[in-house]
mmCIF file of C-alpha atoms in Angstrom:
data_model
loop_
_atom_site.group_PDB
_atom_site.id
_atom_site.type_symbol
_atom_site.label_atom_id
_atom_site.label_comp_id
_atom_site.label_asym_id
_atom_site.label_seq_id
_atom_site.Cartn_x
_atom_site.Cartn_y
_atom_site.Cartn_z
ATOM 1 C CA ALA A 1 23.404 40.682 23.835
ATOM 2 C CA SER A 2 20.403 42.771 22.806
ATOM 3 C CA ASN A 3 16.642 43.001 23.106
ATOM 4 C CA PRO A 4 15.045 42.614 19.630
ATOM 5 C CA ASP A 5 11.913 44.472 18.581
ATOM 6 C CA LEU A 6 8.515 42.838 18.851
ATOM 7 C CA ASP A 7 8.253 42.453 15.068
ATOM 8 C CA LYS A 8 11.592 40.614 14.989
ATOM 9 C CA ILE A 9 10.482 38.332 17.827
ATOM 10 C CA VAL A 10 7.337 37.383 15.915
ATOM 11 C CA ALA A 11 9.411 36.783 12.769
ATOM 12 C CA MET A 12 11.899 34.635 14.709
ATOM 13 C CA SER A 13 9.082 32.589 16.274
ATOM 14 C CA THR A 14 7.743 31.905 12.783
ATOM 15 C CA LEU A 15 11.199 31.049 11.425
ATOM 16 C CA PHE A 16 12.099 28.554 14.178
ATOM 17 C CA GLY A 17 8.591 27.208 14.658
ATOM 18 C CA VAL A 18 8.383 28.112 18.355
ATOM 19 C CA SER A 19 6.226 30.437 20.471
ATOM 20 C CA THR A 20 7.194 34.006 21.388
ATOM 21 C CA ASP A 21 7.152 33.018 25.083
ATOM 22 C CA TYR A 22 9.810 30.419 24.328
ATOM 23 C CA LEU A 23 12.058 33.088 22.745
ATOM 24 C CA LEU A 24 11.595 35.495 25.640
ATOM 25 C CA LYS A 25 12.850 33.031 28.282
ATOM 26 C CA ASP A 26 16.014 34.107 30.082
ATOM 27 C CA ALA A 27 17.823 30.731 30.253
ATOM 28 C CA THR A 28 19.788 30.255 27.045
ATOM 29 C CA THR A 29 20.381 26.575 27.769
ATOM 30 C CA GLU A 30 16.653 26.028 27.808
ATOM 31 C CA GLN A 31 16.457 27.692 24.422
ATOM 32 C CA SER A 32 19.186 25.706 22.732
ATOM 33 C CA GLU A 33 18.415 22.233 24.062
ATOM 34 C CA PRO A 34 14.836 21.915 22.782
ATOM 35 C CA ILE A 35 15.857 23.134 19.341
ATOM 36 C CA ARG A 36 18.646 20.564 19.253
ATOM 37 C CA ASP A 37 16.178 17.901 20.365
ATOM 38 C CA PHE A 38 13.879 18.788 17.486
ATOM 39 C CA ALA A 39 16.781 18.462 15.064
ATOM 40 C CA ASP A 40 17.766 15.095 16.529
ATOM 41 C CA GLU A 41 14.181 13.885 16.207
ATOM 42 C CA ASP A 42 14.099 14.983 12.582
ATOM 43 C CA GLU A 43 17.316 13.072 11.910
ATOM 44 C CA GLU A 44 15.935 9.967 13.630
ATOM 45 C CA ASN A 45 12.719 10.212 11.616
ATOM 46 C CA ASP A 46 14.733 10.533 8.423
ATOM 47 C CA GLU A 47 16.752 7.423 9.360
ATOM 48 C CA ASP A 48 13.548 5.488 10.122
ATOM 49 C CA GLU A 49 12.070 6.488 6.766
ATOM 50 C CA GLU A 50 15.250 5.381 4.993
ATOM 51 C CA GLU A 51 15.094 1.992 6.766
ATOM 52 C CA ILE A 52 11.454 1.531 5.725
ATOM 53 C CA ILE A 53 12.309 2.406 2.137
ATOM 54 C CA GLU A 54 15.196 -0.067 2.168
ATOM 55 C CA GLU A 55 12.963 -2.817 3.538
ATOM 56 C CA GLU A 56 10.319 -2.303 0.864
ATOM 57 C CA THR A 57 12.772 -1.992 -2.016
ATOM 58 C CA ILE A 58 12.878 -5.043 -4.301
ATOM 59 C CA PRO A 59 16.125 -5.892 -6.143
ATOM 60 C CA THR A 60 15.954 -4.898 -9.796
ATOM 61 C CA ARG A 61 17.073 -7.271 -12.538
ATOM 62 C CA GLU A 62 17.337 -6.557 -16.260
ATOM 63 C CA VAL A 63 16.171 -9.464 -18.404
ATOM 64 C CA THR A 64 17.556 -9.900 -21.905
ATOM 65 C CA ALA A 65 15.781 -11.477 -24.861
ATOM 66 C CA ASN A 66 18.037 -14.547 -24.666
ATOM 67 C CA GLU A 67 17.209 -15.049 -20.974
ATOM 68 C CA ALA A 68 13.476 -14.795 -21.663
ATOM 69 C CA GLU A 69 13.644 -17.264 -24.572
ATOM 70 C CA GLU A 70 15.726 -19.702 -22.530
ATOM 71 C CA TYR A 71 13.295 -19.491 -19.610
ATOM 72 C CA LEU A 72 10.207 -20.020 -21.798
ATOM 73 C CA ALA A 73 11.856 -23.004 -23.485
ATOM 74 C CA ALA A 74 12.625 -24.536 -20.078
ATOM 75 C CA VAL A 75 9.036 -23.979 -18.908
ATOM 76 C CA LYS A 76 7.562 -25.519 -22.065
ATOM 77 C CA LYS A 77 9.694 -28.587 -21.376
ATOM 78 C CA ALA A 78 9.024 -28.732 -17.625
ATOM 79 C CA GLY A 79 5.280 -27.976 -17.702
ATOM 80 C CA PRO A 80 4.100 -31.342 -19.083
ATOM 81 C CA ARG A 81 6.432 -33.165 -16.678
ATOM 82 C CA ILE A 82 5.061 -31.366 -13.631
ATOM 83 C CA ALA A 83 1.513 -31.982 -14.858
ATOM 84 C CA LEU A 84 2.307 -35.686 -15.309
ATOM 85 C CA GLY A 85 3.670 -35.873 -11.760
ATOM 86 C CA VAL A 86 0.477 -34.315 -10.392
ATOM 87 C CA LEU A 87 -1.599 -36.755 -12.460
ATOM 88 C CA LEU A 88 0.297 -39.705 -10.948
ATOM 89 C CA CYS A 89 -0.251 -38.375 -7.419
ATOM 90 C CA ILE A 90 -3.992 -38.095 -8.016
ATOM 91 C CA LEU A 91 -4.207 -41.604 -9.506
ATOM 92 C CA SER A 92 -2.109 -43.197 -6.753
ATOM 93 C CA PRO A 93 -5.070 -44.110 -4.448
ATOM 94 C CA VAL A 94 -7.031 -45.722 -7.309
ATOM 95 C CA PHE A 95 -5.458 -49.128 -6.680
ATOM 96 C CA PHE A 96 -6.823 -49.174 -3.132
ATOM 97 C CA VAL A 97 -10.278 -48.780 -4.677
ATOM 98 C CA VAL A 98 -9.600 -51.367 -7.395
ATOM 99 C CA PHE A 99 -8.313 -54.046 -5.018
ATOM 100 C CA GLY A 100 -11.142 -53.214 -2.629
ATOM 101 C CA GLY A 101 -13.593 -53.829 -5.463
ATOM 102 C CA ILE A 102 -11.920 -57.126 -6.319
ATOM 103 C CA LEU A 103 -12.203 -58.118 -2.671
ATOM 104 C CA GLU A 104 -15.894 -57.164 -2.570
ATOM 105 C CA ALA A 105 -16.512 -59.153 -5.753
ATOM 106 C CA GLY A 106 -15.569 -62.330 -3.912
ATOM 107 C CA ALA A 107 -12.172 -62.948 -5.439
ATOM 108 C CA TYR A 108 -9.888 -65.302 -3.551
ATOM 109 C CA ILE A 109 -7.579 -62.689 -2.078
ATOM 110 C CA THR A 110 -7.204 -61.649 1.509
ATOM 111 C CA GLU A 111 -7.866 -58.178 2.827
ATOM 112 C CA GLY A 112 -4.211 -57.815 3.826
ATOM 113 C CA PHE A 113 -3.029 -58.746 0.327
ATOM 114 C CA ALA A 114 -5.392 -56.215 -1.239
ATOM 115 C CA ALA A 115 -4.198 -53.475 1.138
ATOM 116 C CA ALA A 116 -0.543 -54.368 0.533
ATOM 117 C CA CYS A 117 -0.953 -54.245 -3.259
ATOM 118 C CA GLY A 118 -2.763 -50.937 -3.043
ATOM 119 C CA LEU A 119 -0.066 -49.472 -0.779
ATOM 120 C CA VAL A 120 2.747 -50.670 -3.040
ATOM 121 C CA MET A 121 1.146 -49.131 -6.124
ATOM 122 C CA LEU A 122 0.520 -45.906 -4.221
ATOM 123 C CA PHE A 123 4.220 -45.612 -3.355
ATOM 124 C CA VAL A 124 5.215 -46.506 -6.922
ATOM 125 C CA PHE A 125 3.049 -43.725 -8.349
ATOM 126 C CA VAL A 126 4.030 -41.148 -5.725
ATOM 127 C CA GLY A 127 7.692 -42.143 -5.960
ATOM 128 C CA THR A 128 7.614 -41.731 -9.736
ATOM 129 C CA ALA A 129 6.004 -38.314 -9.303
ATOM 130 C CA ILE A 130 8.728 -37.256 -6.843
ATOM 131 C CA ALA A 131 11.372 -38.502 -9.279
ATOM 132 C CA ILE A 132 9.815 -36.147 -11.822
ATOM 133 C CA PHE A 133 9.354 -33.167 -9.486
ATOM 134 C CA ILE A 134 12.888 -32.984 -8.064
ATOM 135 C CA PRO A 135 14.989 -32.772 -11.268
ATOM 136 C CA THR A 136 12.372 -30.644 -13.014
ATOM 137 C CA GLY A 137 12.255 -28.208 -10.128
ATOM 138 C CA ALA A 138 16.038 -28.113 -9.979
ATOM 139 C CA SER A 139 16.226 -27.187 -13.665
ATOM 140 C CA LEU A 140 13.969 -24.176 -13.021
ATOM 141 C CA SER A 141 15.576 -23.084 -9.747
ATOM 142 C CA LYS A 142 18.027 -20.751 -11.491
ATOM 143 C CA TYR A 143 15.081 -18.645 -12.674
ATOM 144 C CA GLU A 144 13.780 -17.885 -9.170
ATOM 145 C CA TYR A 145 14.875 -14.255 -9.542
ATOM 146 C CA LEU A 146 12.064 -13.760 -12.074
ATOM 147 C CA GLU A 147 9.556 -14.278 -9.293
ATOM 148 C CA LYS A 148 11.269 -12.240 -6.572
ATOM 149 C CA ASN A 149 13.060 -9.386 -8.358
ATOM 150 C CA LEU A 150 11.654 -6.332 -10.052
ATOM 151 C CA LEU A 151 12.224 -7.001 -13.749
ATOM 152 C CA VAL A 152 13.252 -4.528 -16.427
ATOM 153 C CA LEU A 153 12.612 -5.722 -19.996
ATOM 154 C CA PRO A 154 13.696 -4.106 -23.259
ATOM 155 C CA GLU A 155 10.769 -2.397 -24.935
ATOM 156 C CA ALA A 156 10.825 -4.689 -27.978
ATOM 157 C CA LEU A 157 10.916 -7.818 -25.809
ATOM 158 C CA GLU A 158 8.075 -6.628 -23.584
ATOM 159 C CA LYS A 159 5.938 -5.824 -26.622
ATOM 160 C CA SER A 160 6.644 -9.239 -28.168
ATOM 161 C CA LEU A 161 5.840 -11.128 -24.961
ATOM 162 C CA THR A 162 2.643 -9.125 -24.462
ATOM 163 C CA GLU A 163 1.453 -9.979 -27.973
ATOM 164 C CA GLU A 164 2.174 -13.685 -27.440
ATOM 165 C CA TYR A 165 0.432 -13.658 -24.053
ATOM 166 C CA GLU A 166 -2.679 -11.953 -25.411
ATOM 167 C CA ALA A 167 -2.761 -14.177 -28.511
ATOM 168 C CA ASN A 168 -2.781 -17.362 -26.368
ATOM 169 C CA ASN A 169 -5.048 -15.959 -23.666
ATOM 170 C CA LYS A 170 -8.360 -17.232 -25.080
ATOM 171 C CA LYS A 171 -6.995 -20.705 -25.845
ATOM 172 C CA GLU A 172 -5.496 -21.034 -22.378
ATOM 173 C CA LEU A 173 -8.700 -19.917 -20.651
ATOM 174 C CA LEU A 174 -10.628 -22.468 -22.735
ATOM 175 C CA ARG A 175 -8.255 -25.246 -21.661
ATOM 176 C CA ILE A 176 -8.521 -24.240 -18.001
ATOM 177 C CA THR A 177 -12.312 -24.205 -18.296
ATOM 178 C CA THR A 178 -12.221 -27.682 -19.858
ATOM 179 C CA GLY A 179 -10.105 -28.973 -16.960
ATOM 180 C CA ILE A 180 -12.512 -27.508 -14.402
ATOM 181 C CA LEU A 181 -15.528 -28.996 -16.212
ATOM 182 C CA LEU A 182 -13.883 -32.437 -16.203
ATOM 183 C CA CYS A 183 -13.433 -32.181 -12.422
ATOM 184 C CA MET A 184 -17.073 -31.181 -12.022
ATOM 185 C CA LEU A 185 -18.204 -34.020 -14.327
ATOM 186 C CA ALA A 186 -16.170 -36.479 -12.261
ATOM 187 C CA VAL A 187 -18.087 -35.592 -9.119
ATOM 188 C CA LEU A 188 -21.428 -35.361 -10.928
ATOM 189 C CA GLN A 189 -21.277 -38.872 -12.377
ATOM 190 C CA LEU A 190 -20.432 -40.328 -8.969
ATOM 191 C CA VAL A 191 -23.329 -38.496 -7.302
ATOM 192 C CA LEU A 192 -25.805 -39.527 -10.027
ATOM 193 C CA LEU A 193 -24.792 -43.209 -9.983
ATOM 194 C CA GLY A 194 -24.870 -43.158 -6.182
ATOM 195 C CA CYS A 195 -28.450 -41.868 -6.278
ATOM 196 C CA LEU A 196 -29.632 -44.194 -9.069
ATOM 197 C CA TYR A 197 -27.859 -47.372 -7.956
ATOM 198 C CA PRO A 198 -27.148 -47.006 -4.233
ATOM 199 C CA ASN A 199 -26.869 -50.759 -3.610
ATOM 200 C CA ASN A 200 -24.631 -51.647 -6.554
ATOM 201 C CA GLU A 201 -21.219 -51.590 -4.914
ATOM 202 C CA ILE A 202 -19.282 -52.731 -8.008
ATOM 203 C CA LEU A 203 -20.767 -49.920 -10.086
ATOM 204 C CA LEU A 204 -19.942 -47.384 -7.387
ATOM 205 C CA ILE A 205 -16.351 -48.622 -7.219
ATOM 206 C CA VAL A 206 -16.036 -48.262 -11.000
ATOM 207 C CA SER A 207 -17.575 -44.798 -10.734
ATOM 208 C CA LEU A 208 -15.065 -43.856 -8.058
ATOM 209 C CA CYS A 209 -12.198 -44.977 -10.306
ATOM 210 C CA ILE A 210 -13.668 -42.867 -13.118
ATOM 211 C CA LEU A 211 -13.774 -39.922 -10.713
ATOM 212 C CA PHE A 212 -10.042 -40.214 -10.006
ATOM 213 C CA LEU A 213 -9.292 -40.578 -13.714
ATOM 214 C CA LEU A 214 -11.351 -37.553 -14.809
ATOM 215 C CA VAL A 215 -9.983 -35.387 -12.017
ATOM 216 C CA ALA A 216 -6.436 -36.432 -12.897
ATOM 217 C CA ILE A 217 -6.955 -35.537 -16.568
ATOM 218 C CA GLY A 218 -8.632 -32.252 -15.686
ATOM 219 C CA VAL A 219 -5.869 -31.222 -13.286
ATOM 220 C CA PHE A 220 -3.245 -32.301 -15.845
ATOM 221 C CA ILE A 221 -4.750 -29.867 -18.362
ATOM 222 C CA ILE A 222 -4.995 -27.076 -15.780
ATOM 223 C CA VAL A 223 -1.451 -27.486 -14.471
ATOM 224 C CA ARG A 224 0.127 -27.731 -17.914
ATOM 225 C CA THR A 225 -1.732 -24.641 -19.122
ATOM 226 C CA CYS A 226 -1.177 -22.548 -15.998
ATOM 227 C CA PHE A 227 2.516 -23.422 -15.902
ATOM 228 C CA LEU A 228 3.221 -21.753 -19.251
ATOM 229 C CA ARG A 229 0.711 -18.975 -18.575
ATOM 230 C CA GLY A 230 2.462 -18.239 -15.290
ATOM 231 C CA ALA A 231 5.812 -17.992 -17.092
ATOM 232 C CA TYR A 232 4.528 -15.133 -19.249
ATOM 233 C CA GLN A 233 2.989 -13.475 -16.196
ATOM 234 C CA LYS A 234 6.346 -13.632 -14.391
ATOM 235 C CA LEU A 235 8.188 -11.984 -17.268
ATOM 236 C CA LEU A 236 5.516 -9.324 -17.794
ATOM 237 C CA GLN A 237 4.923 -8.920 -14.025
ATOM 238 C CA LEU A 238 1.168 -9.415 -14.229
ATOM 239 C CA GLU A 239 -1.435 -10.443 -11.645
ATOM 240 C CA GLU A 240 0.223 -12.303 -8.756
ATOM 241 C CA TYR A 241 3.708 -11.367 -10.009
ATOM 242 C CA ALA A 242 3.103 -7.611 -10.016
ATOM 243 C CA GLU A 243 5.462 -5.429 -7.983
ATOM 244 C CA LYS A 244 3.009 -4.989 -5.106
ATOM 245 C CA GLN A 245 2.374 -8.724 -4.872
ATOM 246 C CA LYS A 246 6.107 -9.467 -4.837
ATOM 247 C CA LYS A 247 6.471 -7.300 -1.730
ATOM 248 C CA ASN A 248 3.670 -9.202 0.002
ATOM 249 C CA VAL A 249 5.030 -12.620 -0.979
ATOM 250 C CA ALA A 250 8.376 -11.905 0.681
ATOM 251 C CA HIS A 251 6.656 -11.434 4.058
ATOM 252 C CA PHE A 252 4.613 -14.652 3.877
ATOM 253 C CA GLU A 253 7.211 -16.937 2.284
ATOM 254 C CA LEU A 254 8.505 -18.320 5.589
ATOM 255 C CA ILE A 255 4.995 -18.769 6.986
ATOM 256 C CA GLY A 256 4.003 -20.723 3.870
ATOM 257 C CA ASP A 257 6.998 -23.053 4.126
ATOM 258 C CA VAL A 258 6.275 -23.861 7.772
ATOM 259 C CA TYR A 259 2.563 -24.284 7.077
ATOM 260 C CA TRP A 260 3.011 -26.858 4.297
ATOM 261 C CA LEU A 261 5.544 -28.852 6.312
ATOM 262 C CA ILE A 262 3.041 -29.116 9.167
ATOM 263 C CA VAL A 263 0.188 -30.052 6.815
ATOM 264 C CA LEU A 264 2.300 -32.742 5.123
ATOM 265 C CA ALA A 265 3.373 -34.163 8.494
ATOM 266 C CA ILE A 266 -0.250 -34.320 9.720
ATOM 267 C CA TYR A 267 -1.438 -35.899 6.453
ATOM 268 C CA LEU A 268 1.188 -38.645 6.469
ATOM 269 C CA GLY A 269 0.897 -39.223 10.213
ATOM 270 C CA VAL A 270 -2.887 -39.643 10.177
ATOM 271 C CA SER A 271 -2.778 -41.743 6.994
ATOM 272 C CA PHE A 272 -0.179 -44.219 8.263
ATOM 273 C CA LEU A 273 -1.752 -44.529 11.719
ATOM 274 C CA THR A 274 -5.323 -45.059 10.485
ATOM 275 C CA HIS A 275 -4.607 -46.626 7.070
ATOM 276 C CA ARG A 276 -7.553 -44.609 5.767
ATOM 277 C CA TRP A 277 -5.896 -43.156 2.662
ATOM 278 C CA ASP A 278 -9.322 -43.113 0.995
ATOM 279 C CA ILE A 279 -10.361 -40.388 3.466
ATOM 280 C CA THR A 280 -7.128 -38.464 4.009
#
């Protein structure tokens, strides 16, 4: 309808974020369409940003003092059971070694009988461990939200849990260190006896049994300690249970499930086909 002054054209170009040449074009349709396109792009970008924010948002859950106390009580009860199950799994191959030693000592048993006895005891130990794992895990399944959700704790509860966690920190680290040292000692005694008495098969078999026993005790201590320690870390959202780590865990959860199923299938398949449980 009119021809604006040069100063107004410059001001309009600044206002709309376009060049003066663009404003001076004659075709009005060419003027309106690009501006509308820019607006549409802005709206699309805003929608994309909202989707990204929604994907990264973790559900928030408020935890009461009663919930925290109930969860810690359940963990204190379940921790020793889980540790015992792990101990049984580690000790399960020992009977293969024991019956192998009896066979090497010249006892009147056949190789098939020794293998059968070892296999039976292995399944008894592993079966007992599974019988422990399943109900214990089921009793803790209702607390899965503590691991996946962003937790909000009352100030008094958070302060109390932090004080308890810090008070037990040194003792727990000492126990974990003791468990690790037992595992190292288990390997060390086998290596030393193997170097000093390489031809004494009975002594090496006994040493191998001691290795399994020390490792089982060491791992029992580590698992029992870390189980309760992890409970406090979940409630206080520390280390691997921090908000950033929870976002990462959600992406790799499915991959982890598939990975362990494949590993378990390969382990059992190779073990049953070769009957070399001492290696697998």
